[in-house]
PDB file of C-alpha atoms in Angstrom:
ATOM      1  CA  UNK A  30      -0.155  -0.075   0.074  1.00  0.00           C
ATOM      2  CA  UNK A  31       1.171   3.553  -1.068  1.00  0.00           C
ATOM      3  CA  UNK A  32      -0.261   6.881  -1.525  1.00  0.00           C
ATOM      4  CA  UNK A  33       0.007   9.350  -4.447  1.00  0.00           C
ATOM      5  CA  UNK A  34      -0.515  12.797  -5.510  1.00  0.00           C
ATOM      6  CA  UNK A  35      -1.717  15.578  -2.893  1.00  0.00           C
ATOM      7  CA  UNK A  36      -4.289  13.907  -1.119  1.00  0.00           C
ATOM      8  CA  UNK A  37      -4.468  10.479   0.499  1.00  0.00           C
ATOM      9  CA  UNK A  38      -5.041   8.545  -3.000  1.00  0.00           C
ATOM     10  CA  UNK A  39      -3.909   5.236  -1.817  1.00  0.00           C
ATOM     11  CA  UNK A  40      -2.218   3.023  -4.108  1.00  0.00           C
ATOM     12  CA  UNK A  41      -3.202  -1.089  -3.256  1.00  0.00           C
ATOM     13  CA  UNK A  42      -0.661  -3.368  -4.716  1.00  0.00           C
ATOM     14  CA  UNK A  43      -2.171  -6.970  -5.550  1.00  0.00           C
ATOM     15  CA  UNK A  44       0.767  -9.733  -6.449  1.00  0.00           C
ATOM     16  CA  UNK A  45      -0.808 -12.420  -7.625  1.00  0.00           C
ATOM     17  CA  UNK A  46       2.094 -14.444  -7.627  1.00  0.00           C
ATOM     18  CA  UNK A  47       1.244 -14.734  -3.532  1.00  0.00           C
ATOM     19  CA  UNK A  48      -1.934 -16.384  -4.309  1.00  0.00           C
ATOM     20  CA  UNK A  49      -2.684 -19.874  -3.365  1.00  0.00           C
ATOM     21  CA  UNK A  50      -2.852 -22.674  -6.119  1.00  0.00           C
ATOM     22  CA  UNK A  51      -6.308 -23.998  -7.322  1.00  0.00           C
ATOM     23  CA  UNK A  52      -5.359 -27.196  -6.378  1.00  0.00           C
ATOM     24  CA  UNK A  53      -5.430 -26.596  -2.760  1.00  0.00           C
ATOM     25  CA  UNK A  54      -8.064 -28.545  -0.944  1.00  0.00           C
ATOM     26  CA  UNK A  55      -9.207 -25.373   1.108  1.00  0.00           C
ATOM     27  CA  UNK A  56      -9.219 -23.245  -2.041  1.00  0.00           C
ATOM     28  CA  UNK A  57     -12.510 -21.709  -2.306  1.00  0.00           C
ATOM     29  CA  UNK A  58     -12.376 -21.059   1.620  1.00  0.00           C
ATOM     30  CA  UNK A  59      -8.948 -19.203   1.185  1.00  0.00           C
ATOM     31  CA  UNK A  60     -10.220 -17.101  -1.811  1.00  0.00           C
ATOM     32  CA  UNK A  61     -13.682 -16.379   0.128  1.00  0.00           C
ATOM     33  CA  UNK A  62     -11.626 -15.251   3.171  1.00  0.00           C
ATOM     34  CA  UNK A  63      -9.171 -13.208   1.263  1.00  0.00           C
ATOM     35  CA  UNK A  64     -11.861 -11.129  -0.748  1.00  0.00           C
ATOM     36  CA  UNK A  65     -13.423 -10.371   2.601  1.00  0.00           C
ATOM     37  CA  UNK A  66      -9.886  -9.093   4.012  1.00  0.00           C
ATOM     38  CA  UNK A  67      -9.181  -7.197   0.938  1.00  0.00           C
ATOM     39  CA  UNK A  68     -12.827  -5.702   0.781  1.00  0.00           C
ATOM     40  CA  UNK A  69     -12.133  -4.840   4.471  1.00  0.00           C
ATOM     41  CA  UNK A  70      -8.700  -3.278   4.318  1.00  0.00           C
ATOM     42  CA  UNK A  71     -10.230  -1.557   1.258  1.00  0.00           C
ATOM     43  CA  UNK A  72     -13.417   0.010   3.134  1.00  0.00           C
ATOM     44  CA  UNK A  73     -11.210   1.271   6.149  1.00  0.00           C
ATOM     45  CA  UNK A  74      -8.193   2.902   4.092  1.00  0.00           C
ATOM     46  CA  UNK A  75     -10.072   4.282   1.047  1.00  0.00           C
ATOM     47  CA  UNK A  76     -11.559   7.629   1.966  1.00  0.00           C
ATOM     48  CA  UNK A  77     -11.174   9.283  -1.757  1.00  0.00           C
ATOM     49  CA  UNK A  78      -9.695   8.075  -4.898  1.00  0.00           C
ATOM     50  CA  UNK A  79      -7.324   4.869  -5.098  1.00  0.00           C
ATOM     51  CA  UNK A  80      -5.772   2.696  -7.930  1.00  0.00           C
ATOM     52  CA  UNK A  81      -5.117  -0.797  -7.689  1.00  0.00           C
ATOM     53  CA  UNK A  82      -2.084  -2.225  -9.197  1.00  0.00           C
ATOM     54  CA  UNK A  83      -2.287  -6.040 -10.238  1.00  0.00           C
ATOM     55  CA  UNK A  84       1.110  -7.742 -10.493  1.00  0.00           C
ATOM     56  CA  UNK A  85       0.667 -10.433 -13.177  1.00  0.00           C
ATOM     57  CA  UNK A  86       4.077 -11.458 -13.741  1.00  0.00           C
ATOM     58  CA  UNK A  87       5.738 -14.399 -12.476  1.00  0.00           C
ATOM     59  CA  UNK A  88       2.226 -16.124 -11.697  1.00  0.00           C
ATOM     60  CA  UNK A  89       1.322 -19.758 -12.779  1.00  0.00           C
ATOM     61  CA  UNK A  90      -2.202 -19.949 -14.113  1.00  0.00           C
ATOM     62  CA  UNK A  91      -3.352 -22.264 -11.232  1.00  0.00           C
ATOM     63  CA  UNK A  92      -2.819 -19.068  -8.940  1.00  0.00           C
ATOM     64  CA  UNK A  93      -4.839 -16.724 -11.217  1.00  0.00           C
ATOM     65  CA  UNK A  94      -8.426 -16.320  -9.733  1.00  0.00           C
ATOM     66  CA  UNK A  95     -11.343 -17.797 -11.529  1.00  0.00           C
ATOM     67  CA  UNK A  96     -13.380 -15.838 -13.404  1.00  0.00           C
ATOM     68  CA  UNK A  97     -16.535 -16.661 -11.430  1.00  0.00           C
ATOM     69  CA  UNK A  98     -14.573 -15.318  -8.118  1.00  0.00           C
ATOM     70  CA  UNK A  99     -13.782 -12.283  -9.937  1.00  0.00           C
ATOM     71  CA  UNK A 100     -17.162 -11.615 -10.871  1.00  0.00           C
ATOM     72  CA  UNK A 101     -18.191 -12.240  -7.708  1.00  0.00           C
ATOM     73  CA  UNK A 102     -15.942  -9.964  -6.320  1.00  0.00           C
ATOM     74  CA  UNK A 103     -17.146  -7.001  -8.752  1.00  0.00           C
ATOM     75  CA  UNK A 104     -20.624  -7.613  -7.766  1.00  0.00           C
ATOM     76  CA  UNK A 105     -20.186  -7.329  -4.246  1.00  0.00           C
ATOM     77  CA  UNK A 106     -18.184  -4.265  -3.922  1.00  0.00           C
ATOM     78  CA  UNK A 107     -19.737  -1.632  -2.775  1.00  0.00           C
ATOM     79  CA  UNK A 108     -20.696   1.354  -5.090  1.00  0.00           C
ATOM     80  CA  UNK A 109     -18.635   3.873  -3.348  1.00  0.00           C
ATOM     81  CA  UNK A 110     -15.549   1.557  -3.667  1.00  0.00           C
ATOM     82  CA  UNK A 111     -16.169   0.993  -7.562  1.00  0.00           C
ATOM     83  CA  UNK A 112     -16.811   4.845  -7.913  1.00  0.00           C
ATOM     84  CA  UNK A 113     -13.432   5.709  -6.067  1.00  0.00           C
ATOM     85  CA  UNK A 114     -11.313   3.937  -7.780  1.00  0.00           C
ATOM     86  CA  UNK A 115      -9.493   5.803 -10.445  1.00  0.00           C
ATOM     87  CA  UNK A 116      -7.414   3.145 -12.164  1.00  0.00           C
ATOM     88  CA  UNK A 117      -6.634  -0.907 -12.584  1.00  0.00           C
ATOM     89  CA  UNK A 118      -3.549  -0.983 -13.875  1.00  0.00           C
ATOM     90  CA  UNK A 119      -2.331  -4.554 -14.913  1.00  0.00           C
ATOM     91  CA  UNK A 120       1.062  -5.236 -15.188  1.00  0.00           C
ATOM     92  CA  UNK A 121       2.611  -7.874 -17.286  1.00  0.00           C
ATOM     93  CA  UNK A 122      -0.882  -8.994 -18.547  1.00  0.00           C
ATOM     94  CA  UNK A 123      -0.878 -12.415 -20.078  1.00  0.00           C
ATOM     95  CA  UNK A 124      -2.788 -13.517 -22.924  1.00  0.00           C
ATOM     96  CA  UNK A 125      -5.331 -15.047 -20.855  1.00  0.00           C
ATOM     97  CA  UNK A 126      -6.003 -11.890 -18.529  1.00  0.00           C
ATOM     98  CA  UNK A 127      -6.520  -9.663 -21.906  1.00  0.00           C
ATOM     99  CA  UNK A 128      -8.692 -12.486 -23.396  1.00  0.00           C
ATOM    100  CA  UNK A 129     -10.808 -12.625 -20.214  1.00  0.00           C
ATOM    101  CA  UNK A 130     -11.286  -8.866 -19.946  1.00  0.00           C
ATOM    102  CA  UNK A 131     -12.202  -8.785 -23.430  1.00  0.00           C
ATOM    103  CA  UNK A 132     -14.625 -11.312 -23.008  1.00  0.00           C
ATOM    104  CA  UNK A 133     -16.098  -9.867 -19.895  1.00  0.00           C
ATOM    105  CA  UNK A 134     -16.227  -6.647 -21.077  1.00  0.00           C
ATOM    106  CA  UNK A 135     -20.005  -6.635 -22.117  1.00  0.00           C
ATOM    107  CA  UNK A 136     -21.092  -7.346 -18.712  1.00  0.00           C
ATOM    108  CA  UNK A 137     -19.118  -4.525 -16.884  1.00  0.00           C
ATOM    109  CA  UNK A 138     -20.055  -0.814 -16.946  1.00  0.00           C
ATOM    110  CA  UNK A 139     -18.020   0.949 -19.695  1.00  0.00           C
ATOM    111  CA  UNK A 140     -16.848   3.305 -16.699  1.00  0.00           C
ATOM    112  CA  UNK A 141     -14.987   0.548 -15.043  1.00  0.00           C
ATOM    113  CA  UNK A 142     -13.618  -0.608 -18.213  1.00  0.00           C
ATOM    114  CA  UNK A 143     -11.897   2.587 -19.151  1.00  0.00           C
ATOM    115  CA  UNK A 144     -10.260   2.037 -15.624  1.00  0.00           C
ATOM    116  CA  UNK A 145      -8.300  -0.690 -16.890  1.00  0.00           C
ATOM    117  CA  UNK A 146      -4.866  -0.236 -18.391  1.00  0.00           C
ATOM    118  CA  UNK A 147      -2.380  -2.626 -19.239  1.00  0.00           C
ATOM    119  CA  UNK A 148       1.311  -1.946 -18.490  1.00  0.00           C
ATOM    120  CA  UNK A 149       3.782  -4.282 -19.885  1.00  0.00           C
ATOM    121  CA  UNK A 150       7.058  -3.355 -17.731  1.00  0.00           C
ATOM    122  CA  UNK A 151       7.595  -1.840 -14.601  1.00  0.00           C
ATOM    123  CA  UNK A 152       9.732   0.859 -16.243  1.00  0.00           C
ATOM    124  CA  UNK A 153       6.385   1.760 -17.750  1.00  0.00           C
ATOM    125  CA  UNK A 154       4.441   1.257 -14.565  1.00  0.00           C
ATOM    126  CA  UNK A 155       7.214   3.944 -12.986  1.00  0.00           C
ATOM    127  CA  UNK A 156       6.055   6.455 -15.678  1.00  0.00           C
ATOM    128  CA  UNK A 157       2.432   6.235 -14.352  1.00  0.00           C
ATOM    129  CA  UNK A 158       2.805   6.185 -10.455  1.00  0.00           C
ATOM    130  CA  UNK A 159       5.533   6.926  -7.797  1.00  0.00           C
ATOM    131  CA  UNK A 160       7.517   3.809  -7.153  1.00  0.00           C
ATOM    132  CA  UNK A 161       9.426   4.681  -4.126  1.00  0.00           C
ATOM    133  CA  UNK A 162       5.373   4.266  -2.362  1.00  0.00           C
ATOM    134  CA  UNK A 163       4.813   0.793  -4.255  1.00  0.00           C
ATOM    135  CA  UNK A 164       6.321  -2.486  -2.685  1.00  0.00           C
ATOM    136  CA  UNK A 165       7.687  -4.722  -5.655  1.00  0.00           C
ATOM    137  CA  UNK A 166       7.979  -8.490  -4.878  1.00  0.00           C
ATOM    138  CA  UNK A 167      11.189  -9.613  -5.972  1.00  0.00           C
ATOM    139  CA  UNK A 168       9.765 -12.582  -8.222  1.00  0.00           C
ATOM    140  CA  UNK A 169       8.094  -9.749 -10.599  1.00  0.00           C
ATOM    141  CA  UNK A 170      11.307  -7.759 -10.059  1.00  0.00           C
ATOM    142  CA  UNK A 171      12.863 -10.661 -11.961  1.00  0.00           C
ATOM    143  CA  UNK A 172      10.296 -11.493 -14.328  1.00  0.00           C
TER     144      UNK A 172
END
């Protein structure tokens, strides 16, 4: 978590390489509780605008959240949180992620779709946000 701009605008970093593998027996339980934790944290921290940096590099397909889980998360996010999200930056987007978002585009709001941005390198990310406030895991740096 970091901040950008003049106000307390949060930068939330989500590193998929740390997600549990879908083959774990308690995977659904872990994912449901992870979602509750993330939403609870966002509700406490986000008073104003925020952005999410989704670090997809160095991630196997088994660690990527399913389409159903992502849809459920989107539907359960409070309107205020959706409105205050200024940008969803996907770093090192895989072909799978880009295809998934293209397929789901008709089912999500056009305002939300406009907030999604693909970034292919950490150097490109550094042009968008102040990197001194963003903790990038070593596995992503080496990707």
